[in-house]
Structures are given as structure tokens and as C-alpha cells.
PDB file of C-alpha atoms and ligand atoms in Angstrom:
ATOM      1  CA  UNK A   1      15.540   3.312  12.080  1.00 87.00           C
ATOM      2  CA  UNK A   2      17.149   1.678   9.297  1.00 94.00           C
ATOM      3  CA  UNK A   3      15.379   2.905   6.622  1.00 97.00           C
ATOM      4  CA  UNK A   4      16.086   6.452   7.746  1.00 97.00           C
ATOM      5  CA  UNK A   5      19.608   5.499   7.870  1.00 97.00           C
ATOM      6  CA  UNK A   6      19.443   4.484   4.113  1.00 98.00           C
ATOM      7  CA  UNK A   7      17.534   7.916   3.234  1.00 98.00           C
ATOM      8  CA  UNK A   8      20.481   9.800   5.007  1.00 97.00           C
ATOM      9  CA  UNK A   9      22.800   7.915   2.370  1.00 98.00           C
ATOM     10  CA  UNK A  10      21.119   7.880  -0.170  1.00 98.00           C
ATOM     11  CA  UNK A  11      20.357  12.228  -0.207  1.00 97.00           C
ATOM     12  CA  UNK A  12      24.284  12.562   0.448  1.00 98.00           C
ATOM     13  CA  UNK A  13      24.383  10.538  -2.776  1.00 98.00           C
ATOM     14  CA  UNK A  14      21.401  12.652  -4.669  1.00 97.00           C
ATOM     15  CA  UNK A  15      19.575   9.194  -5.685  1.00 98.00           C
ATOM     16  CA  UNK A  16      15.720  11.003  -6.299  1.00 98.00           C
ATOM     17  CA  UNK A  17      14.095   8.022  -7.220  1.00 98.00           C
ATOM     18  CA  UNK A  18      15.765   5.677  -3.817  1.00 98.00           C
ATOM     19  CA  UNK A  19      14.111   9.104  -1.572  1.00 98.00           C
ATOM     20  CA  UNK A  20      10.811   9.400  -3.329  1.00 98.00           C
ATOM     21  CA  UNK A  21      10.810   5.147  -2.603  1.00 98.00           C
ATOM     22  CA  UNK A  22      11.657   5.439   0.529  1.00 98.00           C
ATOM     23  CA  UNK A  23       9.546   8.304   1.468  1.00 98.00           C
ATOM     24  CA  UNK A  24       6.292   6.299   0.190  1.00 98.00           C
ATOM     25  CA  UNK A  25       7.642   3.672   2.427  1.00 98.00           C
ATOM     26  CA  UNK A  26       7.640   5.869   5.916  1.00 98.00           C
ATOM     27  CA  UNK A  27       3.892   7.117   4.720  1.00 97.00           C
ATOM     28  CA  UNK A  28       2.928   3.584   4.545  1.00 98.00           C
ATOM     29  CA  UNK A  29       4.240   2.621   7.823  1.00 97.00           C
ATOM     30  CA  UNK A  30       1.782   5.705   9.223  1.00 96.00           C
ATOM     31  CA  UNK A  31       4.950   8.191   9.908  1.00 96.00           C
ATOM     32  CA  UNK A  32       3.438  11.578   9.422  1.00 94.00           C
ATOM     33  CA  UNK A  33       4.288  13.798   6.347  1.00 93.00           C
ATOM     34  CA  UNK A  34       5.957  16.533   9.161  1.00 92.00           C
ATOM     35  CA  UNK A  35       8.001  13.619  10.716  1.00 94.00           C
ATOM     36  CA  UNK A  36       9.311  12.202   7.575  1.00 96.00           C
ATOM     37  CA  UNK A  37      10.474  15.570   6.370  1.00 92.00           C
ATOM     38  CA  UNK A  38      11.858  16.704   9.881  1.00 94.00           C
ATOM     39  CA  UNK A  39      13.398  13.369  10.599  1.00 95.00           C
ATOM     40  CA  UNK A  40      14.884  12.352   7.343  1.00 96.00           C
ATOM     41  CA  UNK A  41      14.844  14.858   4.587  1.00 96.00           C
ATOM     42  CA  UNK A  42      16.156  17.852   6.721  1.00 94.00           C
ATOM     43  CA  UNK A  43      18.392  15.845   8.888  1.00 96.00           C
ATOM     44  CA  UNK A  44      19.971  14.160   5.878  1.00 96.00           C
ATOM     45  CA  UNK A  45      20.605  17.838   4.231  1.00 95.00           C
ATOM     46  CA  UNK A  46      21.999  18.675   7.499  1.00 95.00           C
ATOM     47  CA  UNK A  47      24.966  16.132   7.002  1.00 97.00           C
ATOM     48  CA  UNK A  48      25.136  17.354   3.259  1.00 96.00           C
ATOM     49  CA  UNK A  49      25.889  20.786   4.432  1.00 95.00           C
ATOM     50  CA  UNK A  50      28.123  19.926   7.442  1.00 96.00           C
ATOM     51  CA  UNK A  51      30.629  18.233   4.260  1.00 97.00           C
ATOM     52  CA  UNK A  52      29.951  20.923   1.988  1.00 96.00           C
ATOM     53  CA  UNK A  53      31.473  23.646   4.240  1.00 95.00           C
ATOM     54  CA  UNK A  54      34.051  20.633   5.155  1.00 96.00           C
ATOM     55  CA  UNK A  55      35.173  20.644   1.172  1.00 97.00           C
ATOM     56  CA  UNK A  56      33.914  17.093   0.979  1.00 97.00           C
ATOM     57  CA  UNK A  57      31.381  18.125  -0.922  1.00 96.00           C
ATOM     58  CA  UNK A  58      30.922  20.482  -3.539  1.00 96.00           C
ATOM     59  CA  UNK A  59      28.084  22.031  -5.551  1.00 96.00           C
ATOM     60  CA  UNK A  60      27.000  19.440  -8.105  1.00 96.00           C
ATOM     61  CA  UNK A  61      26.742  16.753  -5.763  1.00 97.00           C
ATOM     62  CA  UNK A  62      24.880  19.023  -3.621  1.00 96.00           C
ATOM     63  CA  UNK A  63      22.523  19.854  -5.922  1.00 96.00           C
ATOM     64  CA  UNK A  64      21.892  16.312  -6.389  1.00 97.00           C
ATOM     65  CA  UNK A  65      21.096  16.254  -3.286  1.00 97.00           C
ATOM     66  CA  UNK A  66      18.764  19.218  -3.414  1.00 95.00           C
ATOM     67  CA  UNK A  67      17.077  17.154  -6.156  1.00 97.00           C
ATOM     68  CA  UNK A  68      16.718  14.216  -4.226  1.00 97.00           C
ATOM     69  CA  UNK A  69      15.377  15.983  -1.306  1.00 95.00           C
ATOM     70  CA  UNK A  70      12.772  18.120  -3.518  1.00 95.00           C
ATOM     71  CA  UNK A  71      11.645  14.315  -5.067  1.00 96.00           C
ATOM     72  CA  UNK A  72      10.948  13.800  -1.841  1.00 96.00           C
ATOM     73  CA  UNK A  73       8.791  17.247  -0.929  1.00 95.00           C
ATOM     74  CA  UNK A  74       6.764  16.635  -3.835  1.00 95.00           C
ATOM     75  CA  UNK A  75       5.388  13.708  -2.854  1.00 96.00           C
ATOM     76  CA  UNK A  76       4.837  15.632   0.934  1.00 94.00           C
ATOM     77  CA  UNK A  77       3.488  18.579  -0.732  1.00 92.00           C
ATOM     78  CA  UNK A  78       0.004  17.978  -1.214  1.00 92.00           C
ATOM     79  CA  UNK A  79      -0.454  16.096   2.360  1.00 91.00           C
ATOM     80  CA  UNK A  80       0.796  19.207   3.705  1.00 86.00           C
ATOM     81  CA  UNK A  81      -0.883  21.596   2.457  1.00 85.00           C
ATOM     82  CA  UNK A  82      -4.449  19.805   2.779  1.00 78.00           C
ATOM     83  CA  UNK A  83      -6.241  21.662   5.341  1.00 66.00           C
ATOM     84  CA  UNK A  84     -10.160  22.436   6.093  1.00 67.00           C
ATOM     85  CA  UNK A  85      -9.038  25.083   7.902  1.00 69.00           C
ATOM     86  CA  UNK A  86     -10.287  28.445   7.435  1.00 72.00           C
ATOM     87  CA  UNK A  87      -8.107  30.957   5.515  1.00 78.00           C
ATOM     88  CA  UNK A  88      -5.915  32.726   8.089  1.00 86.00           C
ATOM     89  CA  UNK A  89      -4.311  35.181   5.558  1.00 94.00           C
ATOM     90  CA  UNK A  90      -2.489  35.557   3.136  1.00 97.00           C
ATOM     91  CA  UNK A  91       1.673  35.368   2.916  1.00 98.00           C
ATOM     92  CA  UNK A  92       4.141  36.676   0.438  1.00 98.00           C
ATOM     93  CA  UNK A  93       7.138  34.498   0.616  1.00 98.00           C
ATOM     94  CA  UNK A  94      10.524  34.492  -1.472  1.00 98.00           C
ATOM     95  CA  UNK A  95      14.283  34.166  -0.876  1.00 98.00           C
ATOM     96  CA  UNK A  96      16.363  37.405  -1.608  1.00 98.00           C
ATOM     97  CA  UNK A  97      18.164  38.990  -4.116  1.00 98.00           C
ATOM     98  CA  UNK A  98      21.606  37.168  -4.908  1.00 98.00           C
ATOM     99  CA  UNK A  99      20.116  34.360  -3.153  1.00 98.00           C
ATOM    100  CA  UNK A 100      19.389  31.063  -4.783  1.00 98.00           C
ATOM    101  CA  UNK A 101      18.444  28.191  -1.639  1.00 98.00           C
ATOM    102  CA  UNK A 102      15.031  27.675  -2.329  1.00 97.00           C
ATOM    103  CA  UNK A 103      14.158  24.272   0.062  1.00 96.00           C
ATOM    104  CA  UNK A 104      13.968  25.801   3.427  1.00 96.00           C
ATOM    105  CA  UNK A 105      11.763  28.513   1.769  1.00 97.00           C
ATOM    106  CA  UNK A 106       9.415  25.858   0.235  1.00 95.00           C
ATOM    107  CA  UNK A 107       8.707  24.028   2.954  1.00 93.00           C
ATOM    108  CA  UNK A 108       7.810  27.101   5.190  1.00 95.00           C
ATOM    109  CA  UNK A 109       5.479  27.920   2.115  1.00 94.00           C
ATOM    110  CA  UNK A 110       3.619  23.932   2.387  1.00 92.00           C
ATOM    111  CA  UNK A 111       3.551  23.978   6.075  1.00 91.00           C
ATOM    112  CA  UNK A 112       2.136  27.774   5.662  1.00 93.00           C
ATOM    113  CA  UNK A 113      -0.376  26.475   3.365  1.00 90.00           C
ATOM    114  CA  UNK A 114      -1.480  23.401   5.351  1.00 85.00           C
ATOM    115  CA  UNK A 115      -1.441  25.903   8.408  1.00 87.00           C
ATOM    116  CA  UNK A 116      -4.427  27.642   6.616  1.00 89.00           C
ATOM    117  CA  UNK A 117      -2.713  30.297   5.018  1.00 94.00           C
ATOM    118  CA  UNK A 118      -2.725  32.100   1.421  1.00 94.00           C
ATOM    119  CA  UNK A 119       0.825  31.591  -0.045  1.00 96.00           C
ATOM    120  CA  UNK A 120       2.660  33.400  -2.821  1.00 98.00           C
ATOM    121  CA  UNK A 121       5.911  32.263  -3.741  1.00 98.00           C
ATOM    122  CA  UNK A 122       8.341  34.651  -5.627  1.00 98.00           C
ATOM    123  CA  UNK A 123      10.925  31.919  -5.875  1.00 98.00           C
ATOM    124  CA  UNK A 124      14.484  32.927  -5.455  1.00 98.00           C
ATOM    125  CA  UNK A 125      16.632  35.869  -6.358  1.00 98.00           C
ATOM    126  CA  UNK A 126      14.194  38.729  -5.353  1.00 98.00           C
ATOM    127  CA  UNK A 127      14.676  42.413  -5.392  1.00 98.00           C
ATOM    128  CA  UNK A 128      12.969  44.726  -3.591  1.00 98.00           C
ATOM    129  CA  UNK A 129      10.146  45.960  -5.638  1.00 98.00           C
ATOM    130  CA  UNK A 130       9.103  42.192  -6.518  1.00 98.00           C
ATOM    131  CA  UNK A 131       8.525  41.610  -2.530  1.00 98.00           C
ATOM    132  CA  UNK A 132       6.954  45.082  -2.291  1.00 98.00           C
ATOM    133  CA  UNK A 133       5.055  44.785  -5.794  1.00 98.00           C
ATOM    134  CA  UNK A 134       2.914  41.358  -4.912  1.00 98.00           C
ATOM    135  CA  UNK A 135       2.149  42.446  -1.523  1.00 98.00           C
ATOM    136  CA  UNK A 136       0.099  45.698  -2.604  1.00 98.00           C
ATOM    137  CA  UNK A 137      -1.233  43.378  -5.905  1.00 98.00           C
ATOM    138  CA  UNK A 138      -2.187  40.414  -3.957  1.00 97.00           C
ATOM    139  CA  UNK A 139      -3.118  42.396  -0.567  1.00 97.00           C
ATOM    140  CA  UNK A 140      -1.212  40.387   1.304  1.00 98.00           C
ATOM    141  CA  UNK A 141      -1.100  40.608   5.548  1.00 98.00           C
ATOM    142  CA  UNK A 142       2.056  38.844   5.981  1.00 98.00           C
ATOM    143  CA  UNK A 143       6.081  39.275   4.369  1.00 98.00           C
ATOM    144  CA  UNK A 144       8.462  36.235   4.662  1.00 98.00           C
ATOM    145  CA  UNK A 145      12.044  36.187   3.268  1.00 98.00           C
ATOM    146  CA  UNK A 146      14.313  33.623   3.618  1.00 98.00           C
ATOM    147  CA  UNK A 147      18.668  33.893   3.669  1.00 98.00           C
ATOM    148  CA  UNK A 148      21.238  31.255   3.326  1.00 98.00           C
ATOM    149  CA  UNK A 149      24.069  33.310   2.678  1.00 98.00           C
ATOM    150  CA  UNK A 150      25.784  35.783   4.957  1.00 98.00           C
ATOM    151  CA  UNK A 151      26.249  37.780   1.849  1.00 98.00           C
ATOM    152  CA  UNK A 152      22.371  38.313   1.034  1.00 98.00           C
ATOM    153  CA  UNK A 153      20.930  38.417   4.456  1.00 98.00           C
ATOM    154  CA  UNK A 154      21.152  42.383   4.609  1.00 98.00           C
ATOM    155  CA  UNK A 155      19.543  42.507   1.635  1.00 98.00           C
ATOM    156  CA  UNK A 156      16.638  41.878   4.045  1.00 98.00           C
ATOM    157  CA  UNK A 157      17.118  45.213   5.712  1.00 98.00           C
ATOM    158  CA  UNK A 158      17.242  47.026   2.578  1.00 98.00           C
ATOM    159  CA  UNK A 159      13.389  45.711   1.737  1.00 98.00           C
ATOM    160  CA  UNK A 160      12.287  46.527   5.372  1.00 98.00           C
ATOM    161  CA  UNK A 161      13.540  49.921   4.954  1.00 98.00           C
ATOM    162  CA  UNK A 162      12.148  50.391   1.297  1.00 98.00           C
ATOM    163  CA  UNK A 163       9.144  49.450   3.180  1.00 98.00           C
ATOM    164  CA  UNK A 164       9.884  52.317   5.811  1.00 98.00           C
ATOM    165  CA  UNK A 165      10.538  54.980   3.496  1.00 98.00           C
ATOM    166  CA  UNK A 166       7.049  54.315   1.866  1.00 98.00           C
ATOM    167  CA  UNK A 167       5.604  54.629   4.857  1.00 98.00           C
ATOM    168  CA  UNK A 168       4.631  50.836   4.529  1.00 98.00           C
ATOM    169  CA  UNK A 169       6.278  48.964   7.271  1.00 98.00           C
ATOM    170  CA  UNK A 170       3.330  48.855   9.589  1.00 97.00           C
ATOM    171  CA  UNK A 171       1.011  47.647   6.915  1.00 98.00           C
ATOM    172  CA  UNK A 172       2.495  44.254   7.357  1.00 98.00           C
ATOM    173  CA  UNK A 173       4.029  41.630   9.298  1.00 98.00           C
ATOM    174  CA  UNK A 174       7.768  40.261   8.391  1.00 98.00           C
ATOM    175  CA  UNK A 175       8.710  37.733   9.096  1.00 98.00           C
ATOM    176  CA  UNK A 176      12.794  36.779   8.163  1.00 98.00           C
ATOM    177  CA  UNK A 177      14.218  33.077   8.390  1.00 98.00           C
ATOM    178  CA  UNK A 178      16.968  30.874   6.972  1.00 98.00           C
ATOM    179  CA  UNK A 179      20.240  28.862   8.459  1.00 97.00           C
ATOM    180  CA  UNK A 180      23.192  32.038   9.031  1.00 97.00           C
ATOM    181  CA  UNK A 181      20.228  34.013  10.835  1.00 98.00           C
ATOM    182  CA  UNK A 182      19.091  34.530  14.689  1.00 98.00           C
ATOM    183  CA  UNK A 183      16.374  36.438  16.393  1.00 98.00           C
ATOM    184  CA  UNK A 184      19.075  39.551  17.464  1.00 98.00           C
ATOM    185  CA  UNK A 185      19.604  40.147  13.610  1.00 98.00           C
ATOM    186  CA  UNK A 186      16.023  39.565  12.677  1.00 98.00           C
ATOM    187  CA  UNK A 187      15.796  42.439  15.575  1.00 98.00           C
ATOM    188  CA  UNK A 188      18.373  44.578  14.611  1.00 98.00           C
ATOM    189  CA  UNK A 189      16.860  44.956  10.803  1.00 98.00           C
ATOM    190  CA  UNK A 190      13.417  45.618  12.125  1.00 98.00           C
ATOM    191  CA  UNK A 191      11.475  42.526  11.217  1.00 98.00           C
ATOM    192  CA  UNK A 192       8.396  41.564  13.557  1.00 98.00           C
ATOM    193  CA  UNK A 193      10.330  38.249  14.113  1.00 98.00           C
ATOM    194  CA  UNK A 194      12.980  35.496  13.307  1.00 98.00           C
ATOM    195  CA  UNK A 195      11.234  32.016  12.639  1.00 98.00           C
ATOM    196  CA  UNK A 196      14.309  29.042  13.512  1.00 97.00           C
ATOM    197  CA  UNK A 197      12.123  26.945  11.293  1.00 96.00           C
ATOM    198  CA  UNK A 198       8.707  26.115   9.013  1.00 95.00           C
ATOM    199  CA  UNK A 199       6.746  25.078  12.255  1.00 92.00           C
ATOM    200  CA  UNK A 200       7.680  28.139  14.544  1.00 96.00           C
ATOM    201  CA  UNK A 201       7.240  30.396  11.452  1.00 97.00           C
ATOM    202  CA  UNK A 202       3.353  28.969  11.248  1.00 94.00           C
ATOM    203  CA  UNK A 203       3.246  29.071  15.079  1.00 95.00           C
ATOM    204  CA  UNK A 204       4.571  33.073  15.307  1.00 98.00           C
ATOM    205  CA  UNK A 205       2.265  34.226  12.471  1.00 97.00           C
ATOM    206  CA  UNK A 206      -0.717  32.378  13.551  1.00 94.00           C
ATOM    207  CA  UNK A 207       0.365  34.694  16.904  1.00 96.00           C
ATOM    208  CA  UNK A 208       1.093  37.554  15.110  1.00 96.00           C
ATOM    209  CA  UNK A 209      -2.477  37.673  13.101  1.00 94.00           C
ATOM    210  CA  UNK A 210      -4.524  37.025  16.165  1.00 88.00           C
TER     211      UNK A 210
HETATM  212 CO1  B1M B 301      24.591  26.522  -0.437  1.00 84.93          CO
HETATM  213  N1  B1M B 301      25.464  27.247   1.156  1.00 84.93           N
HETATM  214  N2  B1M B 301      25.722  27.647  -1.571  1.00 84.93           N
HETATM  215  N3  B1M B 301      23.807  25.547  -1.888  1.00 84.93           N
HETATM  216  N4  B1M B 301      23.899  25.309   0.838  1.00 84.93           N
HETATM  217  C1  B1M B 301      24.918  26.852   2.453  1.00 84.93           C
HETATM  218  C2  B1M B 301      23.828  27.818   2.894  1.00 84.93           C
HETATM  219  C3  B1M B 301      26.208  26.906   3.371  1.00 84.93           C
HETATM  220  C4  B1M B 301      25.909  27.162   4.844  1.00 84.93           C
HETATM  221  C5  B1M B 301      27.005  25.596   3.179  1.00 84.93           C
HETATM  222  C6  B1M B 301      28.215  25.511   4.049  1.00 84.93           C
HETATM  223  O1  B1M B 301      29.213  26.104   3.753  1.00 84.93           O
HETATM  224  N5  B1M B 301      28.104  24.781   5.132  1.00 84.93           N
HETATM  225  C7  B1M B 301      27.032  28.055   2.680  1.00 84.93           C
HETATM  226  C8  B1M B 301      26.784  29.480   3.224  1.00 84.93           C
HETATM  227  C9  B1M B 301      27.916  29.996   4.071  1.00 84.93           C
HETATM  228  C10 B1M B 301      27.668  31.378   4.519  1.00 84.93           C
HETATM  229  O2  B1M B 301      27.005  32.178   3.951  1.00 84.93           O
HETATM  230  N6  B1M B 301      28.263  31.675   5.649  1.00 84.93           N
HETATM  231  C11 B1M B 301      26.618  27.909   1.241  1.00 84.93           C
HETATM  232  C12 B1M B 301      27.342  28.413   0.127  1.00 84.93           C
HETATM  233  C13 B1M B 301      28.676  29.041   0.458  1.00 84.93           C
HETATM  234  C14 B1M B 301      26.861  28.346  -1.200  1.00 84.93           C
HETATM  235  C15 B1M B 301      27.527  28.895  -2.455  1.00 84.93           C
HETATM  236  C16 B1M B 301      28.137  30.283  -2.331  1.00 84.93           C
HETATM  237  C17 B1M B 301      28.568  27.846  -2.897  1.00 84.93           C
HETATM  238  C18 B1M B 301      29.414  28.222  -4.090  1.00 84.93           C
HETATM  239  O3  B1M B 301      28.901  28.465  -5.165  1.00 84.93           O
HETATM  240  N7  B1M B 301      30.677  28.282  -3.861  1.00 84.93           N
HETATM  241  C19 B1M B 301      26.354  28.876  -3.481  1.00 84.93           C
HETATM  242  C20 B1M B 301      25.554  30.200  -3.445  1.00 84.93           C
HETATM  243  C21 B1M B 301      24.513  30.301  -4.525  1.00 84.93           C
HETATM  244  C22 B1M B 301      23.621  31.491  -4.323  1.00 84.93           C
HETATM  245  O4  B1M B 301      22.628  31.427  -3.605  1.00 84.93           O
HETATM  246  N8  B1M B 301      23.942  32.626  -4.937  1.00 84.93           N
HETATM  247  C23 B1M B 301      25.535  27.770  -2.921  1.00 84.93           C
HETATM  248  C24 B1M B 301      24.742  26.931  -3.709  1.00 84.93           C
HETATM  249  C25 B1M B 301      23.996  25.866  -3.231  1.00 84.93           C
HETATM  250  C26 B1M B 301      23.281  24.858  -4.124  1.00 84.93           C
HETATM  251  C27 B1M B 301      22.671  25.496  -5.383  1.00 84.93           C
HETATM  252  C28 B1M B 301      24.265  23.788  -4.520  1.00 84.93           C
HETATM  253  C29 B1M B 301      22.227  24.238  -3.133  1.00 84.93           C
HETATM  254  C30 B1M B 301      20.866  24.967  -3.141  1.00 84.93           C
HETATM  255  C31 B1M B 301      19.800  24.204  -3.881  1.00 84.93           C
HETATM  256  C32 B1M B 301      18.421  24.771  -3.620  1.00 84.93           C
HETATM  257  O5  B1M B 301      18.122  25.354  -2.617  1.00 84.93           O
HETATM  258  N9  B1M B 301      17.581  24.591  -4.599  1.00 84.93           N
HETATM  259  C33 B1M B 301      22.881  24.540  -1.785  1.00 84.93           C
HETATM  260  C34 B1M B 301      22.519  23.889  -0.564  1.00 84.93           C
HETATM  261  C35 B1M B 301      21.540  22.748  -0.682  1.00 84.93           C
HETATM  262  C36 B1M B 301      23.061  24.262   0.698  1.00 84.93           C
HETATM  263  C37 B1M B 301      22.922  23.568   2.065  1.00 84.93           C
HETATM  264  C38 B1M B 301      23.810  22.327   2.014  1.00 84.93           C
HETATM  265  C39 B1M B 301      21.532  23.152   2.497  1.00 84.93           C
HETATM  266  C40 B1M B 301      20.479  24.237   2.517  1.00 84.93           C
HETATM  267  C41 B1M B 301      19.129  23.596   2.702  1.00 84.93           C
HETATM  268  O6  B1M B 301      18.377  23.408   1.756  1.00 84.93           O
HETATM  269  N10 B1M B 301      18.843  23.167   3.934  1.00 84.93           N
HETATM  270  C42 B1M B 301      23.445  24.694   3.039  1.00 84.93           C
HETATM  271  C43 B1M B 301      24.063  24.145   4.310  1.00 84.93           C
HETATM  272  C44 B1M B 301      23.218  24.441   5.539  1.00 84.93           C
HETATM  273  O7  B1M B 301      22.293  25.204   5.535  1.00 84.93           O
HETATM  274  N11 B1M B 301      23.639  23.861   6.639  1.00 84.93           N
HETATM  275  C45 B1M B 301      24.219  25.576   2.133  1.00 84.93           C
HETATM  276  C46 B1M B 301      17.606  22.467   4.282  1.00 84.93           C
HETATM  277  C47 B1M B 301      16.516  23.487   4.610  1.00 84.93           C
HETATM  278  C48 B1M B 301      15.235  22.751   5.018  1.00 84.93           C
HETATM  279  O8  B1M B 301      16.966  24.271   5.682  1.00 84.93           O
HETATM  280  O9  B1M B 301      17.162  26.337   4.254  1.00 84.93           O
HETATM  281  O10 B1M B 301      17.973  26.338   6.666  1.00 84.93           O
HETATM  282  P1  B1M B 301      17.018  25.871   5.658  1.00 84.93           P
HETATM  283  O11 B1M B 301      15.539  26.280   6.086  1.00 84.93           O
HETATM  284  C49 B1M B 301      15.088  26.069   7.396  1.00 84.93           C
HETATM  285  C50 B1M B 301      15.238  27.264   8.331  1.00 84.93           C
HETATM  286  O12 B1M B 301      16.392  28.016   8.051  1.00 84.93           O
HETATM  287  C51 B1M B 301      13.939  28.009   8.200  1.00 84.93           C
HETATM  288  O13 B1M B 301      12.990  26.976   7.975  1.00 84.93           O
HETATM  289  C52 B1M B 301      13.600  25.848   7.321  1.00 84.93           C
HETATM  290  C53 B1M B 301      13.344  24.546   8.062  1.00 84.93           C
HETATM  291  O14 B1M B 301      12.137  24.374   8.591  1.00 84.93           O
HETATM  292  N12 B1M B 301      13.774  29.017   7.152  1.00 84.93           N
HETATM  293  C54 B1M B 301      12.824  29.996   7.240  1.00 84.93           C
HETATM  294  C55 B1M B 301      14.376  29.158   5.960  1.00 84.93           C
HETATM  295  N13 B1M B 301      13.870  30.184   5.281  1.00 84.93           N
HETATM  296  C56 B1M B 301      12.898  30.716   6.026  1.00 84.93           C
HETATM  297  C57 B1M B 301      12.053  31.803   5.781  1.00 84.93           C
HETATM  298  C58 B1M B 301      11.124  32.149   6.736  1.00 84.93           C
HETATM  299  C59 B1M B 301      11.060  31.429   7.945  1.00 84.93           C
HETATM  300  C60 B1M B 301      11.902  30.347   8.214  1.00 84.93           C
HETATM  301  O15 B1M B 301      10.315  33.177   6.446  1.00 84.93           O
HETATM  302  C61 B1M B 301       9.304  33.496   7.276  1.00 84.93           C
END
């Protein structure tokens, strides 16, 4: 598809206002909100980071492109997250401490959301006792963290075992995700399970709640 071709460009390129265009575009021609994202939005970022760890890149323009591609979440967003379906839970979601990729973890939050689930979102950058804080305060079933970084995916450990040492851990369900991890290290730190993406992390705690 051309136009998908263009939106590739034009997110290498950061240009918001092109993506939000072109994104109103695909909804008009009927694509659905999960295809457009999927298809366009998260393939595009895909090239982004293949020249970013290439040195083609580097971090302004990619956080043009970050821009861009959150222009065009926004306007996802709320056809995402509309759902009649009955409350399935409720999720506390942020990425960890040192940590600052926020896109993969807000669009597990949306599809959580139109998925029928409660969402909290910490944001980025989150110690410990903030992940372990809102999910006594907002009695929350379910954990997610997200990891881009080699460097700050332990950091997910150290919250699981925090969780341990409280005698906590069974309480809830934690669920770990983000590009560097794999199910063996989402094993090895003692989460309930590795989600590759936003649809299989709806899918395992839909599974994990029944
Ligand atoms: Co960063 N960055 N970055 N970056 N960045 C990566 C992650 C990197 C792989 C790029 C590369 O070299 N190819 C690399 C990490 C290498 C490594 O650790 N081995 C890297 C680096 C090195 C860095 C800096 C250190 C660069 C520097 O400063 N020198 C720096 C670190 C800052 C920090 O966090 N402390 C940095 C900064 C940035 C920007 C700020 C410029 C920007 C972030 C903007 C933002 O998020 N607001 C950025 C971006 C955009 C990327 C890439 C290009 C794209 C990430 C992304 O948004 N992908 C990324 C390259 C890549 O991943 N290939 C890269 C799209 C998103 C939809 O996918 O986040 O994987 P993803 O989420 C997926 C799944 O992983 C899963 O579901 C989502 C899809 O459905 N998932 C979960 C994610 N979280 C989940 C949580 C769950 C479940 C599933 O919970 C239940």
C-alpha cells in the first residue's frame, strides 16, 4: 500500500501532522484502529530503530519520530479503548526505573483498556515502591512493566522480589514485556509471563484472570 509506504517515511522523518493525516486516511478507508497501528505505526518505528542502532539515526530525530508516532496513537486511543465489555480487572502498568520508552507501554495500556480492563499508568522511570504503592492503593489484580534497555530490565527482578520479601508476590499477576526481553528471562525473574506484544499481553491476562 502506498500510503503505508508514505507513513513509513514520513515517521523516519518525525512529520506529526503528515501521520495524524494519514492515519485519518486508513480509518476512512475502513482499516481497523489495531491494523493501522500494527501495520504502519509499529512497523515504521521498527525501521527507525533498525538505523538508530545502525548510527544513522540518533536521538533527536528519533524522538521526532516518537512524536509522530504518538500523533498518531492519539487519534487511535479512544477507538481502542471503547469497549461495552464488562470490567475484567484492573492493571497497574509502568516502564521501570532508569527507563524512559514509553510507546510500547502505552499501547499495551489502550489495547488493555479496550480489552475491558482497569488501567493505571505510572508513566516511565518507576521505582519500586511506586509499582508496589498503586497496586495496594488502587487494589489492583494485575502488574505490568515494560523494558527497552538491557540496562533496566533487571530492575524488573528487583520489584518481583520486593514483592517476595513482603510476602506479596502471589497477590498478583506480572506480567513483564518490552523489545531486549523473552519468555526464559521473564521466567528466570519470576514473572507469571512474558507478553511479545499489546495483543498477547491482553490475550495471557484475559487467561491468567479466568
Ligand atoms: Co531508545 N533504544 N534509547 N529511544 N529506542 C532502543 C530500545 C534500542 C533497541 C535502539 C537500538 O539501538 N536499536 C536501544 C537499546 C539497546 C539495548 O538496550 N540493548 C536504545 C537506546 C540505546 C537508547 C538510549 C540509551 C540512547 C542514548 O541516549 N544513547 C536512550 C535511553 C533513554 C532511557 O530510557 N534512559 C534511548 C532513548 C530513546 C528516545 C527517547 C529517543 C526514544 C523513546 C521515546 C519514547 O518512548 N517516548 C527511543 C526509541 C523510540 C527507541 C526505539 C527506536 C523504538 C522503541 C519503540 O517505541 N518501539 C528502540 C528500537 C527498538 O525497539 N527496536 C530503541 C515501538 C513499540 C510499539 O515497541 O516498545 O518494543 P516496544 O513495545 C512492544 C513490545 O515490546 C511489547 O508490546 C509492544 C508492542 O505491542 N511491550 C510490552 C512493551 N512493553 C510491554 C509491557 C508489557 C507487555 C508487553 O507489560 C505487560
Amino acid at each position: 500500500d502506498e500510503l503505508v509506504d508514505q507513513m513509513k517515511d514520513d515517521l523516519y522523518d518525525g512529520m506529526k501532522e503528515e501521520i495524524e493525516e494519514a492515519v485519518r486516511i486508513l480509518l476512512e478507508r475502513n482499516w481497523t484502529p489495531y491494523d493501522i497501528l500494527t501495520k504502519s505505526l509499529v512497523a515504521g518505528m521498527q525501521i527507525v530503530g533498525d538505523d538508530f542502532r545502525d548510527g544513522i539515526l540518533f536521538v533527536p530525530e528519533v524522538l521526532l519520530a516518537a512524536n509522530a508516532m504518538k500523533g498518531g496513537m492519539a487519534i487511535l486511543k479512544p477507538l481502542l479503548v471503547e469497549t461495552g465489555a464488562p470490567k475484567m480487572g484492573k492493571m497497574v502498568i509502568g516502564t521501570v526505573k532508569g527507563d524512559i520508552h514509553d510507546i510500547g507501554k502505552n499501547l499495551v495500556a489502550m489495547m488493555m483498556e479496550g480489552a475491558g480492563f482497569e488501567i493505571v499508568d505510572l508513566g516511565i522511570n518507576n521505582p519500586a515502591e511506586d509499582y508496589i504503592g498503586a497496586l495496594q492503593s488502587e487494589d489492583a489484580q494485575i502488574l505490568g512493566m515494560s523494558a527497552l534497555l538491557t540496562t533496566t530490565m533487571p530492575y524488573m527482578k528487583v520489584v518481583i522480589d520486593q514483592l517476595t520479601e513482603m510476602g506479596k508476590r502471589d497477590d498478583y499477576i506480572v506480567l513483564v514485556g518490552g523489545a531486549p526481553l523473552n519468555a526464559e528471562f521473564g521466567k528466570a525473574i519470576g514473572a507469571d509471563a512474558y507478553c511479545d506484544d499489546a495483543a498477547i499481553a491482553v490475550q495471557t491476562a484475559k487467561e491468567l484472570m479466568a
